[in-house]
């Protein structure tokens, strides 16, 4: 009872060590306190000095003074008699805030108020968004922060700058609607491509995560017309002579000293060129021209090196003879398709001949009684320092059963030939002594033959399943085969060639040698025969530094790998 009475005396103000009571008359307060003290056997002598005010209008202050004049005040969690209330603030309502009103616990919101009546609970602890990922006030849509409660307000902690959309195949700004590379400063700026002119014929664009110039045009050639056709600032420098507008024949233009001979659409479709110097022969305009038979020859040996090239033409027959060891001949970006010949559409003889980036499709070699020493595409004879690179041989064939090849026939010594980064697909020969794609004649002997980073797929020899791709009439002691893929054929890929080491290659059916594998190459598709990302042929070629891919990674097997790949 006494504790309830003490609790009922609402202490509202303390001044100068005196307790001020409101709402209870002074006499009643004293009487109640004395009664409680008497009941408990405690003496009130010297206990308190109490002042009350405002009990009723006209009431006055009264002091009660004990013998020792000692004052006792109510401390935290106690009433004036010193008994504990148990709530830590002296008002007895249990909420700890001293306002005399009970606290009703509620979810702790982010509002700077102790909603759950627990001062130890962080502000906003019950907010459902707290800790969730969020995007700040930048221009991107990337959630680079979390929701936090600060100063009684929910806010995002993302204070990063804008994540701009680069050309890298990544959604940098987290907005699928933004094109890749949209923030690249070069995007849309005019540019010149990889052709030989300096004419600005494209703009920078973002393709497959890489900035590329949209100039896909062929070379704008400098014609002898007093104009600056190639945009280099100098009209008619190293200009080309037009056939037949300037000269009636290719030979006349070359004899007149024209370094570049440009074939107009009405130029002669067949010609022989005995080159007196260095010359380029190519079509004008650059969208190509169809020729019949072309023969290019270097006779004798000159004191100065000479170079001759035939570029970007479609033709039926090509013969190259180079008898000058210091001269070179190039056939570049040629196309021979659907040609029927007796011994082959192309004949190469002599020194320093290169055939590059060309396509040979569906050509046939056939001869009454069957061809001897023939190929569907090309005969290479006594060729010293010959290179065939980045070419496609598809669907070519040769009839007959003796010394024939679906694509290439190699003969006569001394020779040195490199076959680099070529695709041999679907070529065929039907003979016991024949190769589905390549035949190496007995006369080639111990000459050098490097077959490196080529892809052979689907080649066949119906009469000799052991030579679906390559047939050698001897041991090929000067040969080396590395980083190749031979797949999708029945029987064996190679017959003969027993002394030519095979290494770091994928051979269906297996091959003895260092680094060879039996695994399926896993081509992405059967047109370009590029390798899928999980292909076992990726980074599985010869690890030597001289064989690294263009991106400085380990050589990929097949025609798309190695330093010479497109």
XYZ file of C-alpha atoms in Angstrom:
566
model
C 0.000 0.000 0.000
C 2.716 2.467 0.998
C 4.680 1.848 -2.185
C 1.527 2.541 -4.198
C 0.997 5.740 -2.269
C 4.582 6.803 -2.924
C 4.123 5.997 -6.571
C 0.985 8.075 -6.653
C 2.891 11.161 -5.565
C 3.914 12.377 -8.888
C 7.256 14.050 -8.781
C 7.279 16.616 -11.555
C 10.010 19.058 -10.711
C 13.076 19.261 -8.517
C 14.518 22.608 -7.600
C 17.439 23.313 -5.266
C 17.229 19.866 -3.659
C 13.491 20.185 -2.854
C 10.820 17.938 -4.268
C 7.843 19.808 -5.706
C 4.544 17.916 -5.553
C 1.518 18.660 -7.614
C -2.039 17.439 -7.324
C -1.868 16.405 -3.638
C -2.621 18.661 -0.629
C 0.282 19.213 1.702
C -1.480 17.885 4.794
C -2.660 14.766 3.056
C 0.815 14.100 1.709
C 2.425 14.449 5.116
C -0.178 12.306 6.800
C 0.119 9.525 4.283
C 3.883 9.508 4.460
C 3.833 9.495 8.271
C 1.341 6.654 8.338
C 3.491 4.574 6.016
C 6.548 5.304 8.083
C 4.696 4.299 11.289
C 3.512 1.075 9.717
C 7.032 0.120 8.732
C 8.513 1.142 12.073
C 10.662 3.834 10.470
C 11.153 7.244 12.064
C 10.475 10.394 10.035
C 12.589 12.531 12.360
C 15.126 14.392 10.252
C 13.833 12.648 7.150
C 12.775 15.398 4.690
C 12.306 18.994 3.992
C 9.385 19.206 1.559
C 7.878 22.029 -0.348
C 4.594 21.758 -2.166
C 2.987 24.315 -4.319
C -0.132 24.819 -6.322
C -2.326 22.294 -4.440
C -5.155 24.770 -4.461
C -5.600 28.467 -4.809
C -4.177 30.345 -1.812
C -2.230 27.432 -0.380
C 1.126 28.261 1.189
C 4.536 26.630 1.548
C 5.398 24.774 4.707
C 8.696 23.371 5.902
C 9.082 20.315 8.159
C 12.509 20.262 9.698
C 14.100 17.372 11.519
C 16.504 17.644 14.435
C 19.608 17.110 12.266
C 18.230 19.211 9.359
C 19.338 16.443 6.869
C 17.563 16.443 3.434
C 16.758 13.200 1.537
C 15.842 13.384 -2.171
C 14.444 10.791 -4.546
C 17.153 9.387 -6.855
C 16.744 7.545 -10.154
C 14.503 4.536 -9.814
C 13.348 5.446 -6.303
C 10.603 7.383 -4.646
C 11.318 9.852 -1.896
C 11.447 7.190 0.813
C 14.346 5.525 -0.991
C 12.425 2.449 -2.193
C 13.161 1.248 -5.778
C 10.564 1.544 -8.560
C 12.424 -0.917 -10.857
C 12.197 1.184 -14.085
C 15.389 3.213 -13.793
C 13.759 6.660 -14.165
C 11.681 7.124 -11.004
C 8.238 7.381 -12.603
C 7.317 3.730 -12.095
C 5.806 3.079 -15.554
C 8.575 0.742 -16.677
C 9.516 2.462 -19.971
C 12.697 4.182 -18.855
C 11.852 7.664 -20.219
C 10.576 9.409 -17.080
C 7.451 10.893 -18.676
C 4.931 8.922 -16.673
C 3.383 7.416 -19.830
C 3.735 3.725 -20.680
C 5.819 2.851 -23.883
C 4.063 0.587 -26.367
C 6.651 -1.341 -28.423
C 6.331 -0.999 -32.213
C 8.515 -1.891 -35.274
C 11.719 0.109 -35.273
C 11.291 2.491 -38.216
C 13.882 4.857 -39.636
C 12.498 8.064 -38.107
C 14.852 8.989 -35.239
C 12.355 7.653 -32.636
C 12.830 4.691 -30.297
C 9.796 2.847 -31.661
C 10.429 -0.524 -29.977
C 11.192 0.918 -26.493
C 14.734 -0.456 -26.659
C 17.455 2.201 -26.841
C 19.964 -0.450 -28.001
C 18.051 -1.212 -31.213
C 19.513 0.735 -34.192
C 17.172 3.234 -35.745
C 15.298 1.680 -38.641
C 16.246 -1.895 -37.779
C 12.824 -3.224 -38.829
C 12.689 -1.452 -42.193
C 12.226 -4.112 -44.881
C 14.378 -2.211 -47.392
C 17.359 -1.948 -45.030
C 20.449 -3.543 -46.605
C 18.828 -4.032 -50.013
C 20.913 -3.238 -53.110
C 20.170 0.130 -54.650
C 21.256 2.590 -57.345
C 22.212 6.133 -56.391
C 21.619 9.392 -58.145
C 24.076 8.746 -61.006
C 23.063 8.219 -64.633
C 23.555 4.454 -64.746
C 21.137 1.818 -63.447
C 23.702 -0.222 -61.544
C 22.901 -1.131 -57.907
C 26.245 -0.156 -56.418
C 25.057 0.628 -52.872
C 22.668 -0.562 -50.145
C 19.725 1.081 -48.361
C 20.852 2.477 -44.985
C 19.228 4.523 -42.199
C 21.010 7.792 -41.496
C 19.614 10.801 -39.610
C 16.158 9.245 -39.386
C 15.934 8.847 -43.183
C 16.336 5.869 -45.496
C 18.928 6.591 -48.201
C 21.098 4.748 -50.763
C 24.813 4.483 -50.040
C 25.718 4.482 -53.787
C 27.973 7.520 -54.183
C 29.844 6.233 -57.260
C 30.147 8.154 -60.531
C 28.319 7.094 -63.691
C 29.223 3.655 -65.068
C 29.461 4.555 -68.755
C 28.679 2.135 -71.582
C 31.999 1.058 -73.120
C 32.460 -1.067 -76.223
C 33.426 -4.306 -74.491
C 30.425 -6.611 -74.772
C 29.456 -5.861 -71.160
C 26.323 -4.035 -70.000
C 28.360 -1.424 -68.114
C 25.455 0.892 -67.240
C 23.108 -1.982 -66.343
C 20.563 -0.800 -68.888
C 19.853 -3.444 -71.561
C 18.343 -0.725 -73.722
C 21.662 1.111 -74.098
C 23.672 -0.070 -77.144
C 27.099 -1.503 -76.383
C 29.732 1.249 -76.576
C 27.179 4.099 -76.585
C 29.449 6.299 -74.435
C 32.614 5.747 -76.493
C 33.787 9.173 -77.723
C 34.951 7.702 -81.062
C 31.564 6.181 -81.868
C 30.207 7.631 -85.113
C 33.428 9.505 -85.927
C 34.541 9.182 -89.561
C 37.452 6.842 -90.227
C 39.541 5.093 -92.861
C 39.620 1.305 -92.901
C 42.465 -1.146 -93.440
C 42.655 -0.636 -97.203
C 45.699 0.916 -98.869
C 44.107 4.318 -99.515
C 43.671 7.076 -96.933
C 40.115 7.988 -97.888
C 37.658 8.415 -95.008
C 34.908 6.051 -96.120
C 33.400 4.810 -92.876
C 32.591 5.631 -89.231
C 33.635 4.006 -85.969
C 31.135 1.498 -84.668
C 30.961 -1.095 -81.906
C 30.828 -4.685 -83.148
C 31.028 -7.727 -80.884
C 32.600 -5.711 -78.076
C 35.275 -4.100 -80.254
C 35.508 -0.659 -81.827
C 35.847 -1.086 -85.580
C 35.953 1.253 -88.522
C 32.983 0.733 -90.808
C 35.073 1.327 -93.916
C 34.796 -2.058 -95.627
C 35.497 -0.711 -99.110
C 38.316 -2.034 -101.266
C 41.328 0.062 -102.117
C 40.533 3.322 -103.862
C 43.233 3.145 -106.490
C 45.237 6.070 -107.794
C 44.501 6.347 -111.503
C 46.563 8.493 -113.859
C 43.830 11.119 -114.325
C 45.253 14.213 -112.550
C 43.006 13.528 -109.547
C 43.902 12.499 -105.999
C 41.920 9.249 -106.087
C 43.528 7.639 -103.028
C 43.203 10.783 -100.855
C 46.894 10.997 -99.981
C 47.158 14.647 -101.049
C 49.211 13.950 -104.189
C 47.390 13.520 -107.519
C 48.691 10.770 -109.810
C 51.521 9.634 -107.546
C 52.221 5.930 -108.267
C 49.112 6.020 -110.418
C 47.674 3.119 -112.344
C 47.380 2.810 -116.102
C 44.004 1.772 -117.483
C 43.667 -1.091 -119.935
C 42.324 -0.484 -122.512
C 41.716 3.280 -122.000
C 45.435 4.131 -121.694
C 47.018 1.024 -123.239
C 45.352 -1.680 -125.311
C 47.065 -4.613 -123.567
C 48.592 -5.471 -120.194
C 51.971 -6.087 -121.836
C 51.950 -2.612 -123.438
C 51.182 -0.982 -120.080
C 53.993 -2.902 -118.366
C 56.484 -2.109 -121.117
C 55.584 1.602 -120.746
C 56.674 1.425 -117.111
C 53.234 1.292 -115.457
C 53.729 -0.105 -111.964
C 49.986 -0.566 -111.492
C 47.976 -1.984 -114.382
C 44.226 -1.567 -113.948
C 41.908 -3.852 -115.877
C 38.702 -2.158 -116.932
C 35.580 -4.262 -117.536
C 36.291 -4.259 -121.295
C 39.945 -5.318 -120.922
C 41.140 -8.469 -122.732
C 40.027 -11.560 -120.768
C 43.206 -13.501 -121.550
C 46.777 -12.246 -121.556
C 50.406 -13.243 -121.209
C 52.691 -10.936 -119.239
C 56.452 -11.254 -119.462
C 57.100 -8.734 -116.690
C 59.974 -6.320 -117.314
C 59.819 -4.881 -113.806
C 57.573 -4.739 -110.740
C 53.852 -4.585 -111.481
C 50.459 -5.001 -109.860
C 47.611 -6.211 -112.044
C 44.131 -5.773 -110.630
C 40.613 -4.834 -111.640
C 39.206 -1.316 -111.897
C 36.752 -0.570 -110.425
C 37.474 -2.890 -107.560
C 34.357 -5.063 -107.713
C 36.221 -7.661 -109.769
C 36.534 -8.893 -113.315
C 36.274 -12.348 -114.910
C 39.259 -13.530 -116.925
C 39.901 -16.650 -118.924
C 43.598 -17.527 -119.102
C 46.463 -15.577 -117.524
C 50.144 -16.456 -117.729
C 52.691 -14.496 -115.674
C 56.410 -14.931 -116.284
C 59.704 -13.585 -115.025
C 62.477 -14.438 -117.481
C 66.154 -14.308 -116.571
C 67.732 -12.706 -113.526
C 67.843 -8.971 -112.984
C 70.158 -6.996 -110.720
C 67.228 -5.495 -108.805
C 64.526 -7.553 -107.066
C 61.197 -7.505 -108.856
C 57.684 -8.250 -107.673
C 54.613 -9.130 -109.675
C 51.089 -9.630 -108.382
C 47.687 -10.561 -109.769
C 44.927 -9.534 -107.368
C 41.187 -9.789 -106.869
C 40.193 -11.475 -110.099
C 38.101 -14.475 -110.960
C 39.634 -16.623 -113.682
C 39.665 -20.052 -115.280
C 43.352 -20.803 -115.834
C 46.467 -19.403 -114.192
C 50.073 -20.193 -114.997
C 52.977 -18.691 -113.035
C 56.574 -19.266 -114.091
C 59.356 -17.503 -112.242
C 62.892 -18.233 -113.387
C 64.437 -15.322 -111.481
C 65.513 -16.324 -107.943
C 65.544 -12.657 -106.886
C 61.989 -12.001 -108.079
C 58.666 -12.913 -106.468
C 55.144 -13.504 -107.765
C 51.932 -13.287 -105.767
C 48.419 -14.379 -106.606
C 46.204 -12.706 -103.997
C 42.447 -12.911 -103.413
C 41.892 -14.979 -106.523
C 38.804 -17.044 -107.193
C 38.621 -20.076 -109.445
C 35.290 -21.849 -109.375
C 33.611 -24.536 -111.463
C 36.499 -24.913 -113.900
C 36.945 -28.192 -115.773
C 40.518 -28.799 -116.940
C 42.689 -31.720 -117.931
C 45.543 -31.321 -115.437
C 44.436 -28.562 -113.081
C 43.371 -24.921 -113.223
C 46.601 -23.536 -111.734
C 50.223 -24.338 -112.513
C 53.122 -23.011 -110.399
C 56.746 -23.391 -111.457
C 59.883 -21.723 -110.187
C 60.961 -19.436 -107.358
C 59.242 -17.417 -104.631
C 55.611 -17.938 -105.586
C 52.833 -17.185 -103.098
C 49.113 -17.869 -103.438
C 47.193 -16.189 -100.594
C 43.650 -15.561 -99.390
C 42.143 -17.220 -102.448
C 39.192 -19.563 -103.007
C 39.108 -22.649 -105.202
C 35.635 -24.153 -105.356
C 34.180 -27.172 -107.247
C 36.910 -27.489 -109.843
C 37.451 -30.754 -111.699
C 40.473 -32.279 -113.392
C 39.554 -34.836 -115.994
C 41.356 -36.261 -119.001
C 40.415 -38.952 -121.456
C 41.814 -42.143 -120.030
C 42.324 -40.463 -116.648
C 44.797 -37.720 -115.744
C 48.351 -38.429 -114.807
C 50.171 -35.924 -112.602
C 46.998 -33.875 -112.276
C 44.939 -32.162 -109.600
C 41.505 -30.654 -109.320
C 43.056 -27.247 -108.620
C 46.821 -26.843 -108.636
C 50.062 -28.440 -109.766
C 53.175 -27.205 -107.922
C 56.367 -28.189 -109.787
C 59.928 -27.683 -108.692
C 58.770 -24.727 -106.630
C 61.474 -23.243 -104.453
C 60.187 -21.172 -101.527
C 56.528 -21.541 -102.490
C 53.778 -20.645 -100.020
C 50.060 -21.342 -100.130
C 48.386 -19.521 -97.258
C 44.863 -18.834 -95.969
C 43.210 -20.397 -99.009
C 40.029 -22.448 -99.237
C 39.897 -25.632 -101.288
C 36.308 -26.900 -101.285
C 34.651 -29.612 -103.316
C 37.425 -30.069 -105.888
C 38.054 -33.444 -107.525
C 40.265 -35.366 -109.936
C 39.410 -38.464 -111.912
C 41.789 -41.329 -112.672
C 43.641 -43.782 -110.520
C 47.279 -42.805 -110.885
C 49.154 -39.818 -109.437
C 46.186 -37.525 -108.881
C 44.911 -35.244 -106.114
C 41.599 -33.608 -105.394
C 43.235 -30.230 -104.689
C 47.088 -30.033 -104.808
C 49.710 -32.039 -106.647
C 53.353 -31.560 -105.586
C 56.161 -32.823 -107.807
C 59.819 -32.502 -108.774
C 62.877 -31.636 -106.750
C 64.384 -29.479 -105.507
C 61.328 -27.924 -103.928
C 60.396 -26.222 -100.704
C 56.705 -25.664 -100.060
C 54.761 -24.314 -97.108
C 51.030 -24.949 -96.712
C 49.858 -22.615 -93.960
C 46.349 -21.900 -92.592
C 44.409 -23.489 -95.433
C 41.047 -25.229 -95.389
C 40.650 -28.464 -97.381
C 37.020 -29.482 -97.271
C 35.143 -32.083 -99.324
C 37.865 -32.697 -101.910
C 38.101 -36.119 -103.539
C 40.201 -38.366 -105.721
C 39.326 -41.867 -106.814
C 42.525 -43.817 -107.287
C 44.718 -46.346 -105.553
C 47.670 -44.031 -105.893
C 45.907 -40.749 -105.159
C 45.235 -38.330 -102.345
C 41.790 -36.976 -101.522
C 43.253 -33.484 -100.977
C 47.055 -33.644 -101.593
C 49.349 -35.933 -103.564
C 53.154 -35.813 -103.161
C 54.905 -37.348 -106.166
C 57.915 -39.646 -106.002
C 60.004 -36.966 -107.682
C 59.447 -34.590 -104.783
C 61.916 -36.755 -102.912
C 63.445 -35.315 -99.750
C 62.339 -31.757 -100.507
C 60.981 -29.626 -97.695
C 57.222 -29.658 -97.128
C 55.747 -27.844 -94.134
C 52.044 -28.507 -93.530
C 51.077 -26.299 -90.612
C 47.796 -25.089 -89.092
C 45.546 -26.512 -91.793
C 42.086 -28.033 -91.419
C 41.184 -31.141 -93.422
C 37.528 -32.165 -93.174
C 35.409 -34.509 -95.236
C 38.015 -35.324 -97.871
C 37.835 -38.757 -99.467
C 39.406 -41.382 -101.698
C 36.948 -44.115 -102.582
C 39.636 -46.496 -103.848
C 42.194 -45.925 -101.096
C 40.667 -45.247 -97.719
C 44.130 -44.874 -96.228
C 44.718 -41.652 -98.189
C 41.556 -39.659 -97.623
C 43.579 -36.453 -97.138
C 47.263 -36.937 -98.118
C 49.124 -39.542 -100.160
C 52.940 -39.614 -100.366
C 54.760 -41.906 -102.793
C 57.786 -41.880 -100.506
C 58.771 -41.297 -96.894
C 58.740 -37.477 -97.114
C 61.869 -37.198 -94.995
C 61.889 -33.418 -95.420
C 58.306 -33.015 -94.261
C 56.763 -31.729 -91.030
C 53.076 -31.762 -90.118
C 52.020 -29.787 -87.055
C 48.992 -28.027 -85.561
C 46.605 -29.551 -88.121
C 43.085 -30.940 -87.779
C 42.086 -33.990 -89.841
C 38.486 -34.983 -89.278
C 35.196 -36.247 -90.714
C 36.699 -38.800 -93.085
C 36.562 -42.562 -93.328
C 39.740 -44.596 -93.157
C 43.133 -43.046 -92.540
C 44.018 -39.491 -93.401
C 47.627 -40.041 -94.433
C 49.238 -42.750 -96.531
C 53.019 -42.940 -96.881
C 54.918 -39.908 -95.554
C 56.286 -42.227 -92.867
C 59.345 -40.127 -91.987
C 57.470 -36.839 -91.643
C 56.771 -36.220 -87.945
C 53.189 -35.384 -86.973
C 52.779 -33.267 -83.856
C 50.200 -31.229 -81.925
C 47.404 -32.247 -84.249
C 43.874 -33.648 -83.953
C 43.564 -36.813 -86.042
C 40.406 -38.846 -86.259
C 41.658 -42.385 -85.812
C 44.851 -41.243 -84.142
C 48.405 -40.371 -85.114
C 51.698 -41.133 -83.396
C 53.585 -38.063 -82.235
C 54.007 -35.413 -79.566
C 50.870 -33.509 -78.551
C 48.446 -35.323 -80.879
C 44.863 -35.815 -79.704
C 41.845 -37.922 -80.683
C 39.151 -35.575 -79.415
C 36.360 -34.138 -81.550
C 37.392 -30.571 -82.538
C 33.865 -29.263 -81.772
C 33.545 -26.881 -84.704
C 31.056 -24.047 -84.226
C 29.542 -24.807 -87.622
C 30.460 -26.649 -90.798
C 31.093 -23.662 -93.054
C 33.962 -21.700 -91.574
C 35.111 -24.570 -89.325
C 36.062 -22.217 -86.530
C 36.549 -23.745 -83.110
C 34.016 -23.510 -80.300
C 35.148 -22.065 -76.952
C 35.238 -25.535 -75.368
C 37.097 -27.160 -78.246
C 40.001 -29.362 -77.118
C 41.969 -27.901 -80.053
C 42.027 -24.409 -78.526
C 45.486 -23.608 -77.102
C 46.530 -27.190 -77.881
C 48.968 -26.544 -80.749
C 52.734 -26.313 -80.529
C 53.444 -24.083 -77.486
C 56.626 -22.644 -79.005
C 56.745 -18.821 -79.151
C 57.081 -18.854 -82.945
C 53.650 -20.530 -83.211
C 51.628 -18.247 -80.913
C 48.227 -17.034 -82.078
C 47.762 -13.402 -82.996
C 46.567 -12.631 -79.454
C 49.800 -14.120 -77.997
C 48.054 -17.196 -76.623
C 49.128 -20.758 -77.305
C 48.546 -21.937 -80.865
C 45.050 -23.194 -81.746
C 45.063 -26.254 -83.975
C 43.567 -25.851 -87.442
C 43.353 -23.147 -90.067
C 42.128 -20.438 -87.669
C 45.150 -20.719 -85.361
C 48.758 -19.620 -85.399
C 50.479 -16.361 -86.366
C 49.463 -16.614 -90.035
C 45.690 -16.890 -89.511
C 43.276 -14.296 -90.856
